[in-house]
PDB file of C-alpha atoms in Angstrom:
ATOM      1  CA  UNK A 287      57.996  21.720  -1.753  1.00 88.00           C
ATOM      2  CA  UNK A 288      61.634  21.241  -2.439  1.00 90.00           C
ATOM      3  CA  UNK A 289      64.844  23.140  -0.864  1.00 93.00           C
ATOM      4  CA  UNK A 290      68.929  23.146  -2.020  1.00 94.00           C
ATOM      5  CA  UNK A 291      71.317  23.769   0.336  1.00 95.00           C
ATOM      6  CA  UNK A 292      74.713  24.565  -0.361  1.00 95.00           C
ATOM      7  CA  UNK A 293      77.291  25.281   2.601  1.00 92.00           C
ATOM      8  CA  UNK A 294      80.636  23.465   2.554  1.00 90.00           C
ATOM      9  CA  UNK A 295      79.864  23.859   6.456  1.00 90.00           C
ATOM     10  CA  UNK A 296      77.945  20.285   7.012  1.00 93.00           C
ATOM     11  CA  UNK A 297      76.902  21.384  10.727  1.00 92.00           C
ATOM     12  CA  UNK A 298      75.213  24.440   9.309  1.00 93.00           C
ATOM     13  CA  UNK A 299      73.349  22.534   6.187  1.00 93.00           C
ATOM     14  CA  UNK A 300      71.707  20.218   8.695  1.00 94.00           C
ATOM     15  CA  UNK A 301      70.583  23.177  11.467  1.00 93.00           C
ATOM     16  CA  UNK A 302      68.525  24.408   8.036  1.00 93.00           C
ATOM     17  CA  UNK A 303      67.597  20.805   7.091  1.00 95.00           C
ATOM     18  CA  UNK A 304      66.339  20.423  10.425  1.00 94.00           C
ATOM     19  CA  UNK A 305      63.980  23.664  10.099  1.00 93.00           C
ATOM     20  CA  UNK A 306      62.689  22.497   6.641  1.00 94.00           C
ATOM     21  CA  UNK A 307      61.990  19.107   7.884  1.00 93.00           C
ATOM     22  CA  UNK A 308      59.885  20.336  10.472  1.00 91.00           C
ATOM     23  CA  UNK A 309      57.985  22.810   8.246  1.00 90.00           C
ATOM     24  CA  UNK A 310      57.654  19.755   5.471  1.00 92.00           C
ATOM     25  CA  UNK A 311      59.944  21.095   2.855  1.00 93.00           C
ATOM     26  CA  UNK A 312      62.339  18.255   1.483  1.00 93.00           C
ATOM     27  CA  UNK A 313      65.614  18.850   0.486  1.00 93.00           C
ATOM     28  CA  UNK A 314      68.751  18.277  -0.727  1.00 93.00           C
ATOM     29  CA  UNK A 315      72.389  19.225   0.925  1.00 94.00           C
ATOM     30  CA  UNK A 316      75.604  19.979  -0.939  1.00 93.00           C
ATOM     31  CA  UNK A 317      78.595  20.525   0.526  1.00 93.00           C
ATOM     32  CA  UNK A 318      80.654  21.785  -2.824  1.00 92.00           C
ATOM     33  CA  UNK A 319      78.926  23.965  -5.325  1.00 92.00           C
ATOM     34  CA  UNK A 320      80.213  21.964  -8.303  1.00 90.00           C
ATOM     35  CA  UNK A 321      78.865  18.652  -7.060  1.00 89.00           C
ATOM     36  CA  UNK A 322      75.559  20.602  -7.106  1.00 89.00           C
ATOM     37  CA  UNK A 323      75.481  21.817 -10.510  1.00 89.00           C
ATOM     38  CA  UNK A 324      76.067  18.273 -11.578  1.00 86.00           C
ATOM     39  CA  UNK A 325      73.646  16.748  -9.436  1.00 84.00           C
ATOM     40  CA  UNK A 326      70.839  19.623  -9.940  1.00 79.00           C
ATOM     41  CA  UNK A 327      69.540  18.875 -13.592  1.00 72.00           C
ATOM     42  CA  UNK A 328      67.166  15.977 -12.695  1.00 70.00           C
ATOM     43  CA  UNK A 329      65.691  17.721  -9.511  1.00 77.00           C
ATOM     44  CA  UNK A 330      63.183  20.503  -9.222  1.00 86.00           C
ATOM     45  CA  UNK A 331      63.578  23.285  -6.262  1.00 91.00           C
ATOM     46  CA  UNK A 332      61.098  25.730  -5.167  1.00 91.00           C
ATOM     47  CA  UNK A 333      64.177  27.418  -2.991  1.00 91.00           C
ATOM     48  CA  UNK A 334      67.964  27.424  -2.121  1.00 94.00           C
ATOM     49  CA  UNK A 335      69.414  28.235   0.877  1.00 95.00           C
ATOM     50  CA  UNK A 336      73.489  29.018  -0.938  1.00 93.00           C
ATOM     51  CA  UNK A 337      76.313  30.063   1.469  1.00 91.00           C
ATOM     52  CA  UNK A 338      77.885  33.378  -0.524  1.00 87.00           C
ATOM     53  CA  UNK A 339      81.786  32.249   0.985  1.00 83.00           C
ATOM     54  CA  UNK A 340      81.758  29.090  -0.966  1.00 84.00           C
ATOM     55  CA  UNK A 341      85.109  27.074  -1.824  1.00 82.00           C
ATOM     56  CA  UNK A 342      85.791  26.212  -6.081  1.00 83.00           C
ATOM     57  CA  UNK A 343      83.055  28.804  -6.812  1.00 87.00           C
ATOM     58  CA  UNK A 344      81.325  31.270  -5.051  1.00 85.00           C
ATOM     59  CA  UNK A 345      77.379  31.634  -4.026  1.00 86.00           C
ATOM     60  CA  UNK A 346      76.884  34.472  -6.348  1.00 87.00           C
ATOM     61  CA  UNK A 347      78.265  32.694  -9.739  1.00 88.00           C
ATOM     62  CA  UNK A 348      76.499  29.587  -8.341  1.00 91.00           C
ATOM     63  CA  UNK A 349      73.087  31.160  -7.937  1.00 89.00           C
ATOM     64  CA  UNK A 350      73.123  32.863 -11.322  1.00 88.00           C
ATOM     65  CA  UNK A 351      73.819  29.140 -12.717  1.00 89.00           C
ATOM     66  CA  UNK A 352      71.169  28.135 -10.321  1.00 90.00           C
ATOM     67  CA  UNK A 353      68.954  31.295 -11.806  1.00 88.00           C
ATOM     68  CA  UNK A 354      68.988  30.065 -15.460  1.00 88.00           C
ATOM     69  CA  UNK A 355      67.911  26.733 -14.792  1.00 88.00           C
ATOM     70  CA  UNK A 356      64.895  27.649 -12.226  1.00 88.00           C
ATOM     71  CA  UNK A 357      64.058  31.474 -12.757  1.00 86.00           C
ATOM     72  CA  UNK A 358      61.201  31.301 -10.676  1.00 86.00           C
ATOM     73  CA  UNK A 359      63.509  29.591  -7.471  1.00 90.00           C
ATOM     74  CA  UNK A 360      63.603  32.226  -4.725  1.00 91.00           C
ATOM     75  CA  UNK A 361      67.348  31.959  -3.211  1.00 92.00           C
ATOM     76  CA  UNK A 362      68.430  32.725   0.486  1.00 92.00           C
ATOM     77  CA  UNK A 363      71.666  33.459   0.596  1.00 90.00           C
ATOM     78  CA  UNK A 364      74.082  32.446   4.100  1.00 87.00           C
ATOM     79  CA  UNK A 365      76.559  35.241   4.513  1.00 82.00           C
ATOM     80  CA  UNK A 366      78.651  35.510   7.364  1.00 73.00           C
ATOM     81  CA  UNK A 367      80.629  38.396   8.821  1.00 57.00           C
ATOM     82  CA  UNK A 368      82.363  40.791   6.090  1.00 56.00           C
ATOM     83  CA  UNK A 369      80.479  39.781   3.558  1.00 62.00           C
ATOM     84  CA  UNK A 370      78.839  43.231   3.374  1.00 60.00           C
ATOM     85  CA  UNK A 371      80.205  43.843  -0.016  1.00 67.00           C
ATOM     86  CA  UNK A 372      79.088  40.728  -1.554  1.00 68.00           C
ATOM     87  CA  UNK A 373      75.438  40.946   0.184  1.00 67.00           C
ATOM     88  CA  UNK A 374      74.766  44.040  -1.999  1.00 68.00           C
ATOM     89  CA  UNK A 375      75.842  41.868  -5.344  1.00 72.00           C
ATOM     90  CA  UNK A 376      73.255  39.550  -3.880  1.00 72.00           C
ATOM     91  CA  UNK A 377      70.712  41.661  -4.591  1.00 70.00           C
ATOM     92  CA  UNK A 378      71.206  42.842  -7.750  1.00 68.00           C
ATOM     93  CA  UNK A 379      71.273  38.710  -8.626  1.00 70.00           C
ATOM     94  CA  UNK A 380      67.552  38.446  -6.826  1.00 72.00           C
ATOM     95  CA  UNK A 381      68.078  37.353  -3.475  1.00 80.00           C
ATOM     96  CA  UNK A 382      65.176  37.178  -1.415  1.00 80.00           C
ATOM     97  CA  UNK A 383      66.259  36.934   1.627  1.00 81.00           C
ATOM     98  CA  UNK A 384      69.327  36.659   3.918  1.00 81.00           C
ATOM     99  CA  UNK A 385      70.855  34.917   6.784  1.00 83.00           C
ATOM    100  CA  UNK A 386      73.637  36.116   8.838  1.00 82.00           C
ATOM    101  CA  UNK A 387      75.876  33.388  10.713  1.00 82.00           C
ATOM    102  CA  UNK A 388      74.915  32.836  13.376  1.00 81.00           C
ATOM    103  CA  UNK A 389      70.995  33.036  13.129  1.00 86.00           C
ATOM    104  CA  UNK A 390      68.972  31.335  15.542  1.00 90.00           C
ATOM    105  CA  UNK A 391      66.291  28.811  14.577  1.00 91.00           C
ATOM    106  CA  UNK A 392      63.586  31.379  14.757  1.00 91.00           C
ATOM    107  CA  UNK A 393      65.488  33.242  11.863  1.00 90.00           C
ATOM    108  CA  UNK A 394      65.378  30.021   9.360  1.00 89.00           C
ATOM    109  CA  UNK A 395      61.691  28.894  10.751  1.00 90.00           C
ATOM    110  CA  UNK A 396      59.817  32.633  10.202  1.00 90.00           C
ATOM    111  CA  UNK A 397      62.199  32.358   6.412  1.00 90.00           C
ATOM    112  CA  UNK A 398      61.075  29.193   5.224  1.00 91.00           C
ATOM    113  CA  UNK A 399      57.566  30.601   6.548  1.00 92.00           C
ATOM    114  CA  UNK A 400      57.719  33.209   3.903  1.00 91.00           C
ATOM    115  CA  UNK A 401      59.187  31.161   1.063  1.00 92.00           C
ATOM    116  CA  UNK A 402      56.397  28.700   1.382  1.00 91.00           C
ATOM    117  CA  UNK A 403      53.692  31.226   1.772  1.00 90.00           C
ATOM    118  CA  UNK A 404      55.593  33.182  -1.425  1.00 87.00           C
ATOM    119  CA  UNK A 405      55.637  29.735  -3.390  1.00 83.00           C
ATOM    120  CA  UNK A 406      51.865  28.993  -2.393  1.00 85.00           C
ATOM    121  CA  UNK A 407      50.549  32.146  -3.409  1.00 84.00           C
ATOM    122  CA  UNK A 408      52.714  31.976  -6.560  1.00 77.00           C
ATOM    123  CA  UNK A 409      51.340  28.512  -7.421  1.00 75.00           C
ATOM    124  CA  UNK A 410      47.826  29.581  -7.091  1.00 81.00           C
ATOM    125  CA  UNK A 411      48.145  32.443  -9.608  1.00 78.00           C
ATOM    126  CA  UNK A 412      49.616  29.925 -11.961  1.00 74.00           C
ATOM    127  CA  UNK A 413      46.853  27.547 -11.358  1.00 73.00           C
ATOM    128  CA  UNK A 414      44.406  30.529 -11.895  1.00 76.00           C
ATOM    129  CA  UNK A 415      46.277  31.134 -15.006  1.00 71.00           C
ATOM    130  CA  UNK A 416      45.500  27.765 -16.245  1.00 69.00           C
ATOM    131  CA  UNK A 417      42.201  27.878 -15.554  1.00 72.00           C
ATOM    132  CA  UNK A 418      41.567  31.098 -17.501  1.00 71.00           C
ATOM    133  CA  UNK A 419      43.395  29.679 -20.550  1.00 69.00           C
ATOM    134  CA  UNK A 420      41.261  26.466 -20.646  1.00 68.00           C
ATOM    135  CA  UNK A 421      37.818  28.582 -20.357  1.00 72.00           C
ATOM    136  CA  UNK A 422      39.056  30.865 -23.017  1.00 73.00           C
ATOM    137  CA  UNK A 423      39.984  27.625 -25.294  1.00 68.00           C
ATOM    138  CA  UNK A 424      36.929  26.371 -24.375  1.00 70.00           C
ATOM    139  CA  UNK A 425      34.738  29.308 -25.427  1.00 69.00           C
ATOM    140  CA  UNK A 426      36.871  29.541 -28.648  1.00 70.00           C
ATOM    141  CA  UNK A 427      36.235  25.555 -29.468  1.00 68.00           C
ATOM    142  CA  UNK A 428      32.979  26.491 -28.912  1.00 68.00           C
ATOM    143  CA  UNK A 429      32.245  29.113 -31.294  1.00 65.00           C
ATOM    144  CA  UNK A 430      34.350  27.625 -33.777  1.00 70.00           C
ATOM    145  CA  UNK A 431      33.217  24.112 -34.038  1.00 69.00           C
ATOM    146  CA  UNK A 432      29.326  25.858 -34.046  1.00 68.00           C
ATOM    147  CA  UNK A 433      28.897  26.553 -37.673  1.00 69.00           C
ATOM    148  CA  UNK A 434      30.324  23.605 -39.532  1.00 70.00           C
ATOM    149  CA  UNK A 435      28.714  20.857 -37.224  1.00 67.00           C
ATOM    150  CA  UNK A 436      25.283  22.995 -37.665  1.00 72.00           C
ATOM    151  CA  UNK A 437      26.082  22.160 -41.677  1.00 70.00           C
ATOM    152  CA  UNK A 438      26.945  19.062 -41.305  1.00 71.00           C
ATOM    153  CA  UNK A 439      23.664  17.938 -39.588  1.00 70.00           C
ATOM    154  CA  UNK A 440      21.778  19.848 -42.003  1.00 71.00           C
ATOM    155  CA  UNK A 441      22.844  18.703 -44.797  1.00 68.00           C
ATOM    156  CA  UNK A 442      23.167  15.130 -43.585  1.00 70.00           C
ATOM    157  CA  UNK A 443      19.495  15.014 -42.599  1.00 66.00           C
ATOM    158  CA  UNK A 444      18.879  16.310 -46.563  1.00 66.00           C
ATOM    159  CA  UNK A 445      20.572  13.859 -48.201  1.00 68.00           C
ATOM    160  CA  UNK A 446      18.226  11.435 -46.289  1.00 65.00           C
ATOM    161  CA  UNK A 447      15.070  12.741 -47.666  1.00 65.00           C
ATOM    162  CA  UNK A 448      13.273  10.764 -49.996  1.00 57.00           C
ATOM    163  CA  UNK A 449      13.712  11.105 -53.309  1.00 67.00           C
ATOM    164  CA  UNK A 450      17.308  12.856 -52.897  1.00 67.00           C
ATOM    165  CA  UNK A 451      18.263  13.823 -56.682  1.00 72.00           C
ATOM    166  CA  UNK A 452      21.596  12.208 -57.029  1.00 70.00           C
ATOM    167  CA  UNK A 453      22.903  15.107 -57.919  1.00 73.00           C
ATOM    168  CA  UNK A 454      21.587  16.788 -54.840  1.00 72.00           C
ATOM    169  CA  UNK A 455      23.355  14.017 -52.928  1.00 67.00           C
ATOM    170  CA  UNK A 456      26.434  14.790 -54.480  1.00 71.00           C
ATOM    171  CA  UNK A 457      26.302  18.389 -53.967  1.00 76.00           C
ATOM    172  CA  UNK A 458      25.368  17.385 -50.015  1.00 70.00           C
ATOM    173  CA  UNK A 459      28.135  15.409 -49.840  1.00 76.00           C
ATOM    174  CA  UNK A 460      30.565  17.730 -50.976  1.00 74.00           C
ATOM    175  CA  UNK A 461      29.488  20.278 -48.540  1.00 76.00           C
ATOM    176  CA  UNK A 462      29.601  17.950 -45.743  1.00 75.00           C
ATOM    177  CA  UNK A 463      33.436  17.272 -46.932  1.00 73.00           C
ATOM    178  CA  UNK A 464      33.977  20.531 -46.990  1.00 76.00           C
ATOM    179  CA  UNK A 465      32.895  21.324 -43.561  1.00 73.00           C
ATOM    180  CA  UNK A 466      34.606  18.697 -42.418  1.00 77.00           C
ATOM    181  CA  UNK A 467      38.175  19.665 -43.209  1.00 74.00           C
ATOM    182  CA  UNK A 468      37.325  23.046 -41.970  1.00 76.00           C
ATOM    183  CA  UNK A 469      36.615  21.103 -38.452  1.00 73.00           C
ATOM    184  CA  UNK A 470      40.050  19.347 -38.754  1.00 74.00           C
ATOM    185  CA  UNK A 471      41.571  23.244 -39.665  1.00 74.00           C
ATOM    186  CA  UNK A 472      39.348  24.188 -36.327  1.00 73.00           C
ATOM    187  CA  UNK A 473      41.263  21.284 -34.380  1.00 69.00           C
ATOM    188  CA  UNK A 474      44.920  22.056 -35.496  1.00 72.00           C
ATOM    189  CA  UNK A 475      44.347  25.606 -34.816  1.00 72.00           C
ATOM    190  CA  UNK A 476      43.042  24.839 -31.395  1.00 68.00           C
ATOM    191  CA  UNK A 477      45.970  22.434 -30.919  1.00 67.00           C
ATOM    192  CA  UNK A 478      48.915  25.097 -31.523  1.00 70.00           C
ATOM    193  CA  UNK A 479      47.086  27.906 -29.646  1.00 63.00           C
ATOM    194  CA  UNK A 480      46.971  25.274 -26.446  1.00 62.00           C
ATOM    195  CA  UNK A 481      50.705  24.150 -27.284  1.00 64.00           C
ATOM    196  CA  UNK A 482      51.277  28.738 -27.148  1.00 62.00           C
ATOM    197  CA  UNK A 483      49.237  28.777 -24.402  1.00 58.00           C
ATOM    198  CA  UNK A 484      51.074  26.067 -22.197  1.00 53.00           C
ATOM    199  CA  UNK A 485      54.656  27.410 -23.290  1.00 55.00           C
ATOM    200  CA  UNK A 486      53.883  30.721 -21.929  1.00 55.00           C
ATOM    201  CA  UNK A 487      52.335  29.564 -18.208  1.00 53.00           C
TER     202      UNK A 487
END
């Protein structure tokens, strides 16, 4: 798993980095909230720790930025003393949890505890997800692809009799053509319902 932090305090970035570290989470620290959205488009984060008093722009514009480009990120936001007001905005933007300076270490280890719990579980109902699309595609391609490969074989095994009239042959043949562009229909039908399917998980 993958953490942001964002504090323009460097001592308190690395107390958090310390707690991740130790818990296996990698991260990455920002000091200034505008370096981050520059630097944040090629990276993936499962959570952000982002300090609501920030200098240039504050936590809450930052996190909805940071919102819109992961949606499914939980963010902790940092908030130190009379910042009451802006705590409450915080939670109407979808903060999941909080730290007050000063918190301990106890109070980041037991959060990133629940974040990566919360990611894991989150992960596995995606993975379920996945797995109940493919058997439904799978029972589809089934059921689909049953009847024209049944007429195919039949009617290839009849144009091999003996004494085929060639206008039986022709009539075989054109069936068999027939049944195959219905399997290529089958196939490109498949393909855009998978395509659907992915764009939606």
């Amino acid at each position: 798993m993958r953490s942001l932090i964002l504090d323009d305090d460097k001592a308190v970035c690395e107390f958090i980095a310390s707690v991740l570290e130790e818990s296996g989470v990698t991260y990455e620290i920002f000091l200034d909230p505008l370096q981050a959205l520059e630097s944040m488009n090629g990276s993936e984060y499962d959570f952000a720790f982002i300090d609501i008093g920030l200098p240039n722009m504050n936590g809450l514009e930052f996190s909805k930025r940071f919102k819109e480009r992961y949606p499914e990120s939980d963010i902790v936001f940092i908030t130190g003393y009379g910042d009451y007001d802006k705590a409450v905005q915080a939670i109407k933007v979808g903060a999941y949890d909080f730290l007050k300076k000063a918190f301990k270490r106890l109070d980041i280890s037991m959060c990133v505890a629940r974040l990566i719990e919360k990611r894991r579980l989150y992960q596995a109902q995606k993975r379920k997800q996945v797995l109940d699309f493919a058997n439904q595609v799978s029972l589809q391609l089934m059921h689909e692809l049953r009847n024209p490969l049944t007429a195919i074989g039949g009617f290839s095994r009849l144009a091999y009799t003996k004494d085929c009239p060639e206008d039986q042959l022709k009539e075989y043949a054109r069936v068999i053509f027939d049944q195959t562009v219905r399997l290529e229909k089958v196939f490109n039908k498949v393909l855009q319902h998978l395509k659907a399917g992915v764009e939606q998980l």
